[in-house]
CSV table of C-alpha atoms and ligand atoms in Angstrom, one decimal:
chain,number,residue,atom,x,y,z
A,1,MET,CA,-20.5,18.1,5.1
A,2,THR,CA,-18.5,14.9,5.7
A,3,LEU,CA,-14.8,15.7,6.2
A,4,SER,CA,-11.7,13.5,6.1
A,5,SER,CA,-8.0,14.3,6.0
A,6,ALA,CA,-5.0,12.1,4.9
A,7,PRO,CA,-1.2,12.7,5.1
A,8,GLY,CA,1.4,13.1,2.4
A,9,LYS,CA,4.6,11.0,2.6
A,10,VAL,CA,8.3,10.8,1.9
A,11,TYR,CA,10.1,7.8,0.6
A,12,LEU,CA,13.1,6.8,2.7
A,13,PHE,CA,13.7,4.1,0.1
A,14,GLY,CA,12.4,2.3,-2.9
A,15,GLU,CA,10.3,4.6,-5.0
A,16,HIS,CA,10.0,3.5,-8.7
A,17,ALA,CA,11.5,0.1,-7.9
A,18,VAL,CA,8.3,-0.7,-5.9
A,19,VAL,CA,6.3,-0.5,-9.1
A,20,TYR,CA,8.2,-3.6,-10.3
A,21,GLY,CA,7.8,-5.6,-7.2
A,22,GLU,CA,10.8,-4.5,-5.2
A,23,PRO,CA,10.2,-3.3,-1.6
A,24,ALA,CA,9.8,0.3,-0.6
A,25,VAL,CA,9.7,2.2,2.8
A,26,PRO,CA,7.6,5.4,2.7
A,27,CYS,CA,6.7,7.2,5.9
A,28,ALA,CA,3.7,9.6,6.3
A,29,ILE,CA,4.4,13.2,7.2
A,30,GLU,CA,2.2,15.9,8.8
A,31,ARG,CA,1.3,17.7,5.6
A,32,ARG,CA,-2.3,16.8,4.9
A,33,ALA,CA,-5.1,17.0,2.3
A,34,ARG,CA,-8.6,17.7,3.6
A,35,VAL,CA,-11.6,16.7,1.6
A,36,GLY,CA,-15.2,17.6,2.4
A,37,VAL,CA,-18.1,15.9,0.6
A,38,GLU,CA,-21.8,16.7,0.4
A,39,PRO,CA,-24.2,14.4,-1.6
A,40,ARG,CA,-26.3,16.2,-4.4
A,41,GLU,CA,-29.6,15.1,-5.7
A,42,ASP,CA,-28.8,16.0,-9.4
A,43,GLY,CA,-26.1,13.3,-9.9
A,44,LYS,CA,-23.6,16.0,-10.7
A,45,LEU,CA,-20.0,16.1,-9.4
A,46,ARG,CA,-18.8,19.6,-8.5
A,47,VAL,CA,-15.3,20.1,-7.3
A,48,HIS,CA,-13.9,23.1,-5.6
A,49,ALA,CA,-10.1,22.7,-5.3
A,50,GLU,CA,-8.6,25.6,-3.4
A,51,ASP,CA,-5.0,24.5,-3.9
A,52,LEU,CA,-5.2,22.9,-7.2
A,53,SER,CA,-2.9,25.5,-8.6
A,54,LEU,CA,-1.5,24.2,-11.9
A,55,ASP,CA,-0.4,27.3,-13.9
A,56,GLY,CA,-2.3,29.4,-11.4
A,57,PHE,CA,-5.8,28.3,-12.0
A,58,THR,CA,-8.2,26.9,-9.4
A,59,VAL,CA,-11.1,24.9,-10.6
A,60,GLU,CA,-14.7,24.4,-10.0
A,61,TYR,CA,-16.1,21.9,-12.5
A,62,GLY,CA,-18.6,19.1,-13.2
A,63,ALA,CA,-17.7,15.7,-14.5
A,64,ALA,CA,-20.1,16.1,-17.5
A,65,ALA,CA,-18.3,16.9,-20.7
A,66,ASP,CA,-20.3,20.2,-21.0
A,67,ASP,CA,-19.4,21.2,-17.5
A,68,ARG,CA,-15.6,21.3,-17.6
A,69,PRO,CA,-13.6,24.1,-15.9
A,70,ASP,CA,-13.9,27.3,-17.8
A,71,VAL,CA,-10.2,28.1,-17.2
A,72,ASP,CA,-7.7,29.4,-19.8
A,73,VAL,CA,-5.3,26.6,-19.6
A,74,SER,CA,-5.0,23.5,-21.8
A,75,GLU,CA,-7.4,20.6,-21.4
A,76,SER,CA,-4.5,18.3,-20.8
A,77,LEU,CA,-3.5,20.4,-17.7
A,78,VAL,CA,-7.2,20.4,-16.5
A,79,THR,CA,-7.3,16.6,-17.0
A,80,ALA,CA,-4.0,16.2,-15.1
A,81,ALA,CA,-5.4,18.3,-12.3
A,82,THR,CA,-8.8,16.7,-12.0
A,83,GLN,CA,-8.3,13.0,-12.8
A,84,TYR,CA,-7.5,11.7,-9.3
A,85,VAL,CA,-10.6,13.3,-7.8
A,86,ASP,CA,-12.8,12.0,-10.6
A,87,SER,CA,-11.4,8.5,-10.3
A,88,ALA,CA,-11.7,8.6,-6.5
A,89,ILE,CA,-15.4,9.5,-6.8
A,90,GLU,CA,-15.9,6.5,-9.1
A,91,GLN,CA,-14.5,4.3,-6.3
A,92,VAL,CA,-17.0,5.9,-3.9
A,93,ARG,CA,-19.9,5.0,-6.3
A,94,ASP,CA,-18.5,1.5,-6.7
A,95,ALA,CA,-18.0,0.9,-3.0
A,96,THR,CA,-21.5,2.2,-2.0
A,97,GLY,CA,-23.5,1.0,-5.1
A,98,GLU,CA,-24.8,4.6,-5.4
A,99,ASP,CA,-24.0,4.9,-9.1
A,100,ASP,CA,-26.1,8.0,-9.7
A,101,VAL,CA,-25.4,10.1,-6.6
A,102,GLY,CA,-23.9,13.5,-7.1
A,103,PHE,CA,-21.3,15.2,-4.9
A,104,ASP,CA,-20.1,18.6,-3.9
A,105,VAL,CA,-16.4,18.1,-3.2
A,106,THR,CA,-14.2,20.7,-1.5
A,107,ILE,CA,-10.4,20.0,-1.3
A,108,GLU,CA,-7.8,21.9,0.7
A,109,SER,CA,-4.3,20.7,0.9
A,110,ASP,CA,-0.9,21.8,2.2
A,111,ILE,CA,0.9,19.2,0.2
A,112,PRO,CA,2.6,20.6,-2.9
A,113,LEU,CA,1.3,19.0,-6.1
A,114,GLY,CA,3.5,16.7,-8.2
A,115,ALA,CA,6.4,17.2,-5.8
A,116,GLY,CA,6.9,13.6,-4.6
A,117,LEU,CA,5.1,14.1,-1.3
A,118,GLY,CA,2.1,11.9,-2.3
A,119,SER,CA,-0.5,14.6,-2.8
A,120,SER,CA,-2.4,12.3,-5.2
A,121,ALA,CA,-2.5,9.5,-2.7
A,122,ALA,CA,-3.6,11.8,0.1
A,123,VAL,CA,-6.4,13.3,-2.0
A,124,ALA,CA,-7.5,9.9,-3.1
A,125,VAL,CA,-7.6,8.4,0.4
A,126,ALA,CA,-9.4,11.4,1.9
A,127,ALA,CA,-11.9,11.7,-1.0
A,128,ILE,CA,-12.9,8.1,-0.9
A,129,ASP,CA,-13.2,8.0,2.9
A,130,ALA,CA,-15.3,11.2,3.1
A,131,GLY,CA,-17.4,10.3,0.0
A,132,THR,CA,-18.3,6.8,1.2
A,133,ARG,CA,-19.1,8.1,4.7
A,134,ALA,CA,-21.3,10.9,3.2
A,135,VAL,CA,-23.6,8.2,1.9
A,136,GLY,CA,-23.5,6.0,5.0
A,137,THR,CA,-20.7,3.5,4.3
A,138,THR,CA,-17.6,3.4,6.5
A,139,LEU,CA,-14.7,1.5,4.8
A,140,GLU,CA,-12.2,-0.3,7.0
A,141,SER,CA,-8.6,0.8,6.5
A,142,GLY,CA,-7.6,-2.1,4.2
A,143,GLU,CA,-10.4,-1.5,1.7
A,144,LEU,CA,-9.8,2.2,1.8
A,145,ALA,CA,-6.2,1.7,0.9
A,146,GLU,CA,-7.0,-0.8,-1.8
A,147,ARG,CA,-9.6,1.5,-3.4
A,148,ALA,CA,-7.2,4.5,-3.3
A,149,TYR,CA,-4.6,2.3,-4.9
A,150,ARG,CA,-7.0,1.4,-7.7
A,151,THR,CA,-7.5,5.2,-8.2
A,152,GLU,CA,-3.8,5.7,-8.7
A,153,TYR,CA,-3.5,2.6,-10.8
A,154,ASP,CA,-6.3,3.8,-13.1
A,155,VAL,CA,-5.0,7.4,-13.4
A,156,GLN,CA,-1.4,6.3,-13.8
A,157,GLU,CA,-2.5,3.6,-16.4
A,158,GLY,CA,-1.2,0.7,-14.4
A,159,GLN,CA,2.1,2.5,-13.4
A,160,ALA,CA,1.4,2.6,-9.7
A,161,SER,CA,2.2,0.6,-6.5
A,162,ARG,CA,0.3,0.3,-3.3
A,163,ALA,CA,3.1,2.2,-1.4
A,164,ASP,CA,1.8,5.8,-1.4
A,165,THR,CA,-1.9,5.0,-0.8
A,166,PHE,CA,-1.3,2.4,1.9
A,167,CYS,CA,1.1,4.8,3.7
A,168,SER,CA,-1.4,7.7,3.5
A,169,ALA,CA,-4.3,5.5,4.7
A,170,THR,CA,-2.3,3.9,7.5
A,171,GLY,CA,0.1,6.6,8.7
A,172,GLY,CA,3.5,6.0,10.2
A,173,ALA,CA,6.4,4.2,8.5
A,174,VAL,CA,5.3,1.3,6.2
A,175,ARG,CA,6.9,-1.4,4.1
A,176,VAL,CA,5.3,-2.4,0.8
A,177,GLU,CA,6.4,-5.1,-1.6
A,178,GLY,CA,3.8,-6.1,-4.2
A,179,ASP,CA,0.5,-6.5,-2.4
A,180,ASP,CA,2.3,-7.2,1.0
A,181,CYS,CA,1.7,-4.0,2.9
A,182,ARG,CA,2.6,-3.6,6.6
A,183,SER,CA,3.5,-1.0,9.2
A,184,ILE,CA,7.0,-1.1,10.6
A,185,GLU,CA,8.7,0.3,13.6
A,186,ALA,CA,11.0,3.2,12.9
A,187,PRO,CA,13.3,5.2,15.1
A,188,ASP,CA,12.7,9.0,15.5
A,189,LEU,CA,13.5,10.3,12.1
A,190,PRO,CA,14.8,13.9,11.9
A,191,ILE,CA,13.2,14.6,8.4
A,192,VAL,CA,14.0,17.7,6.5
A,193,VAL,CA,12.3,18.4,3.1
A,194,GLY,CA,13.6,20.7,0.4
A,195,PHE,CA,11.1,21.7,-2.3
A,196,ASP,CA,12.2,23.3,-5.6
A,197,GLY,CA,8.8,24.7,-6.4
A,198,GLY,CA,8.5,22.4,-9.4
A,199,ALA,CA,6.6,19.3,-10.2
A,200,GLY,CA,6.9,16.0,-12.1
A,201,ASP,CA,4.1,14.0,-13.6
A,202,THR,CA,4.2,10.6,-11.9
A,203,GLY,CA,2.6,8.7,-14.7
A,204,GLU,CA,5.2,10.0,-17.2
A,205,LEU,CA,8.2,9.5,-15.0
A,206,VAL,CA,7.2,6.0,-14.2
A,207,ALA,CA,6.6,5.2,-17.8
A,208,GLY,CA,10.1,6.6,-18.6
A,209,VAL,CA,11.7,4.1,-16.2
A,210,ARG,CA,9.7,1.3,-17.6
A,211,THR,CA,10.9,2.1,-21.1
A,212,LEU,CA,14.5,2.2,-19.8
A,213,ARG,CA,14.1,-1.2,-18.1
A,214,GLU,CA,12.8,-2.7,-21.3
A,215,GLU,CA,15.7,-1.2,-23.4
A,216,TYR,CA,18.6,-2.0,-21.1
A,217,ALA,CA,19.1,-5.1,-18.9
A,218,PHE,CA,21.4,-3.0,-16.7
A,219,ALA,CA,18.5,-0.6,-16.0
A,220,ALA,CA,16.5,-3.6,-14.7
A,221,ASP,CA,19.6,-4.5,-12.7
A,222,THR,CA,19.6,-1.0,-11.3
A,223,VAL,CA,15.9,-1.4,-10.2
A,224,GLU,CA,16.9,-4.7,-8.5
A,225,ALA,CA,19.9,-2.9,-6.8
A,226,ILE,CA,17.4,-0.4,-5.3
A,227,GLY,CA,15.6,-3.4,-3.9
A,228,ASP,CA,18.9,-4.6,-2.3
A,229,VAL,CA,19.4,-1.0,-0.8
A,230,VAL,CA,15.8,-1.2,0.6
A,231,ARG,CA,16.5,-4.6,2.2
A,232,ASN,CA,19.6,-3.2,3.8
A,233,GLY,CA,17.8,0.0,4.8
A,234,GLU,CA,15.1,-2.0,6.6
A,235,GLU,CA,17.7,-3.7,8.8
A,236,ALA,CA,19.4,-0.3,9.5
A,237,LEU,CA,16.0,1.1,10.5
A,238,ALA,CA,15.3,-1.9,12.8
A,239,ASP,CA,18.7,-1.5,14.4
A,240,GLY,CA,18.2,2.3,14.8
A,241,ASP,CA,21.4,2.8,12.9
A,242,LEU,CA,20.7,6.3,11.4
A,243,ALA,CA,24.2,6.7,9.9
A,244,GLU,CA,23.6,3.5,7.9
A,245,VAL,CA,20.1,4.6,6.9
A,246,GLY,CA,21.6,7.9,5.6
A,247,ARG,CA,24.4,6.2,3.6
A,248,LEU,CA,21.8,3.9,2.0
A,249,MET,CA,19.5,6.9,1.2
A,250,ASP,CA,22.5,8.5,-0.6
A,251,PHE,CA,23.1,5.3,-2.5
A,252,ASN,CA,19.4,5.1,-3.4
A,253,HIS,CA,19.5,8.6,-4.8
A,254,GLY,CA,22.4,7.7,-7.1
A,255,LEU,CA,20.5,4.8,-8.5
A,256,LEU,CA,17.4,6.9,-9.1
A,257,SER,CA,19.6,9.5,-10.8
A,258,ALA,CA,21.0,6.7,-13.1
A,259,LEU,CA,17.4,5.9,-14.0
A,260,GLY,CA,16.9,9.5,-15.2
A,261,VAL,CA,14.4,10.7,-12.6
A,262,SER,CA,16.5,13.3,-10.8
A,263,SER,CA,17.1,16.8,-12.0
A,264,ARG,CA,19.5,19.7,-11.6
A,265,SER,CA,17.5,21.3,-8.8
A,266,LEU,CA,17.0,18.0,-6.9
A,267,ASP,CA,20.7,17.2,-7.2
A,268,SER,CA,21.6,20.7,-6.1
A,269,MET,CA,19.4,20.4,-3.0
A,270,VAL,CA,20.7,16.9,-2.2
A,271,TRP,CA,24.4,18.1,-2.3
A,272,ALA,CA,23.6,21.2,-0.3
A,273,ALA,CA,22.1,18.9,2.4
A,274,ARG,CA,25.0,16.6,2.4
A,275,ASP,CA,27.5,19.4,2.5
A,276,ALA,CA,25.6,20.8,5.5
A,277,GLY,CA,26.2,17.6,7.3
A,278,ALA,CA,22.9,15.7,6.6
A,279,ILE,CA,23.0,12.1,7.6
A,280,GLY,CA,21.6,11.2,4.1
A,281,ALA,CA,19.7,12.9,1.3
A,282,LYS,CA,17.7,11.7,-1.7
A,283,LEU,CA,14.9,12.7,-4.0
A,284,THR,CA,11.5,11.5,-2.9
A,285,GLY,CA,8.6,10.2,-5.1
A,286,ALA,CA,8.5,10.2,-8.9
A,287,GLY,CA,11.2,12.8,-9.2
A,288,GLY,CA,11.8,15.1,-12.2
A,289,GLY,CA,11.5,18.0,-9.8
A,290,GLY,CA,9.8,18.7,-6.5
A,291,CYS,CA,11.2,17.5,-3.2
A,292,ILE,CA,14.2,15.9,-1.6
A,293,VAL,CA,14.2,14.2,1.8
A,294,ALA,CA,17.2,14.5,4.2
A,295,LEU,CA,17.9,13.4,7.7
A,296,ASP,CA,19.5,15.9,10.0
A,297,PRO,CA,18.8,16.4,13.7
A,298,THR,CA,20.5,19.8,13.6
A,299,PRO,CA,19.2,23.0,11.9
A,300,GLU,CA,22.2,23.0,9.5
A,301,THR,CA,20.5,21.3,6.5
A,302,GLU,CA,17.3,23.4,6.7
A,303,THR,CA,19.4,26.5,6.8
A,304,ALA,CA,21.7,25.4,3.9
A,305,LEU,CA,18.7,24.5,1.8
A,306,SER,CA,17.0,27.9,2.4
A,307,PHE,CA,20.1,29.5,0.9
A,308,THR,CA,20.4,27.0,-2.0
A,309,PRO,CA,19.5,28.5,-5.4
A,310,GLY,CA,16.5,26.5,-6.8
A,311,CYS,CA,15.2,25.6,-3.3
A,312,GLU,CA,11.9,27.4,-2.8
A,313,GLU,CA,11.0,26.0,0.6
A,314,ALA,CA,12.9,24.0,3.3
A,315,PHE,CA,11.0,22.6,6.2
A,316,ARG,CA,11.2,20.0,9.0
A,317,ALA,CA,8.5,17.3,8.6
A,318,GLU,CA,7.1,15.4,11.6
A,319,LEU,CA,6.1,11.8,11.1
A,320,ALA,CA,2.3,11.4,10.8
A,321,GLU,CA,1.5,8.5,13.1
A,322,THR,CA,-2.2,8.6,12.0
A,323,GLY,CA,-3.2,8.1,8.4
A,324,VAL,CA,-6.8,9.0,7.4
A,325,LYS,CA,-8.6,11.2,10.0
A,326,ARG,CA,-12.3,11.4,10.2
A,327,LEU,CA,-12.9,15.1,11.1
A,328,GLU,CA,-16.7,15.3,10.7
B,1,ADP,N1,-5.2,20.0,-3.7
B,1,ADP,C1,-5.6,19.2,-4.7
B,1,ADP,N2,-6.8,19.3,-5.3
B,1,ADP,C2,-7.1,18.4,-6.3
B,1,ADP,N3,-6.3,17.5,-6.9
B,1,ADP,C3,-5.1,17.4,-6.3
B,1,ADP,C4,-4.6,18.2,-5.3
B,1,ADP,N4,-3.4,17.8,-4.9
B,1,ADP,C5,-3.0,16.8,-5.8
B,1,ADP,N5,-4.0,16.6,-6.7
B,1,ADP,C6,-4.0,15.6,-7.8
B,1,ADP,O1,-2.8,14.9,-7.7
B,1,ADP,C7,-2.0,15.1,-8.9
B,1,ADP,C8,-0.5,15.1,-8.5
B,1,ADP,O2,-0.2,13.8,-8.3
B,1,ADP,P1,1.3,13.2,-8.7
B,1,ADP,O3,1.6,13.6,-10.0
B,1,ADP,O4,1.2,11.7,-8.3
B,1,ADP,O5,2.2,13.9,-7.7
B,1,ADP,P2,2.5,13.7,-6.1
B,1,ADP,O6,1.6,12.5,-5.7
B,1,ADP,O7,3.9,13.5,-6.0
B,1,ADP,O8,2.0,15.0,-5.5
B,1,ADP,C9,-2.5,16.5,-9.3
B,1,ADP,O9,-2.2,16.7,-10.7
B,1,ADP,C10,-4.0,16.4,-9.1
B,1,ADP,O10,-4.6,15.6,-10.1
B,2,PMV,C1,7.2,6.5,-8.5
B,2,PMV,C2,6.3,5.9,-7.4
B,2,PMV,O1,7.0,4.7,-6.9
B,2,PMV,C3,6.0,6.8,-6.3
B,2,PMV,C4,5.3,8.1,-6.8
B,2,PMV,O2,5.2,9.1,-5.7
B,2,PMV,P1,4.6,10.6,-6.0
B,2,PMV,O3,3.2,10.4,-6.7
B,2,PMV,O4,5.6,11.3,-6.9
B,2,PMV,O5,4.5,11.2,-4.6
B,2,PMV,C5,5.1,5.4,-8.2
B,2,PMV,C6,4.2,4.4,-7.2
B,2,PMV,O6,4.8,3.7,-6.4
B,2,PMV,O7,3.0,4.4,-7.4
B,3,MG,MG1,1.4,10.7,-6.6
């Protein structure tokens, strides 16, 4: 079995705005998805997803219409759960020219799904890397990131940026603006994550912001204002001015909230973090539920979050310096 892993990520700044060409600064964290791939002679795709727990089901399925998961949840949930892997395998077939090869795919992940930590990007990056290597093709990092981006772009029906997948493929802190993707230096970041146990559907949340932008000019202005926050945030990161980074994260959260992608539980965790003395706190990713990211070198924020109603898990996240890892 060919095995690869890829990290999740948190957004210091710029989610949603990055879809419209503004810059974003995500950084990879040591929460990883691991994907193992074994070619099959019968052309079938079988996926065993240990942690794909949407409404409590795990799946083993084939891509053929008559081989869908026999689970007692709605087809829409099954599609939501399986579409990134299916699309990633299409990228493997395209990259290798092996249009008819089948695969046994096993996925294990410690990244909560739909929570803003980039589980979709990590699964796409690891699946494409392991799948292509399983049939003798090793992609260089740029093509791997690009093909993982195409996976998210296809699944999210064009509502995707390169930020999550470039970050997961590359590791570390990165800056993405349109198709300009680069690694950046960042100071040691005392990252704390709060998770409300919920999830948001990235495609839906991004589509909601798009609709708002089309309806209100001031919503488009809000997206541009996030771009200004990111440009200031980059300078603060380069200066190692964590206090300024934190203030700008707070500001970024307020603008995301105005765009309708926060939630009661995300806001509650953000305020609990701030009241505990966090340098800054904001939702991360598509929003609608899931995770916040806060900066705090002390244990105060993690402790406060663990006692916050609605916070299911609070943990310190280490920066993942390495993106995709080739384990076997
Ligand atoms: N462990 C996993 N196994 C299979 N698919 C996964 C796994 N984790 C995430 N995914 C895919 O990614 C989707 C979640 O992606 P998304 O909505 O973008 O949220 P996020 O990227 O913030 O986690 C899931 O619905 C599923 O399709
Ligand atoms: C909302 C967005 O900016 C980030 C989505 O992050 P996540 O899938 O919720 O981890 C969409 C994108 O950049 O592709
Ligand atoms: Mg995602």
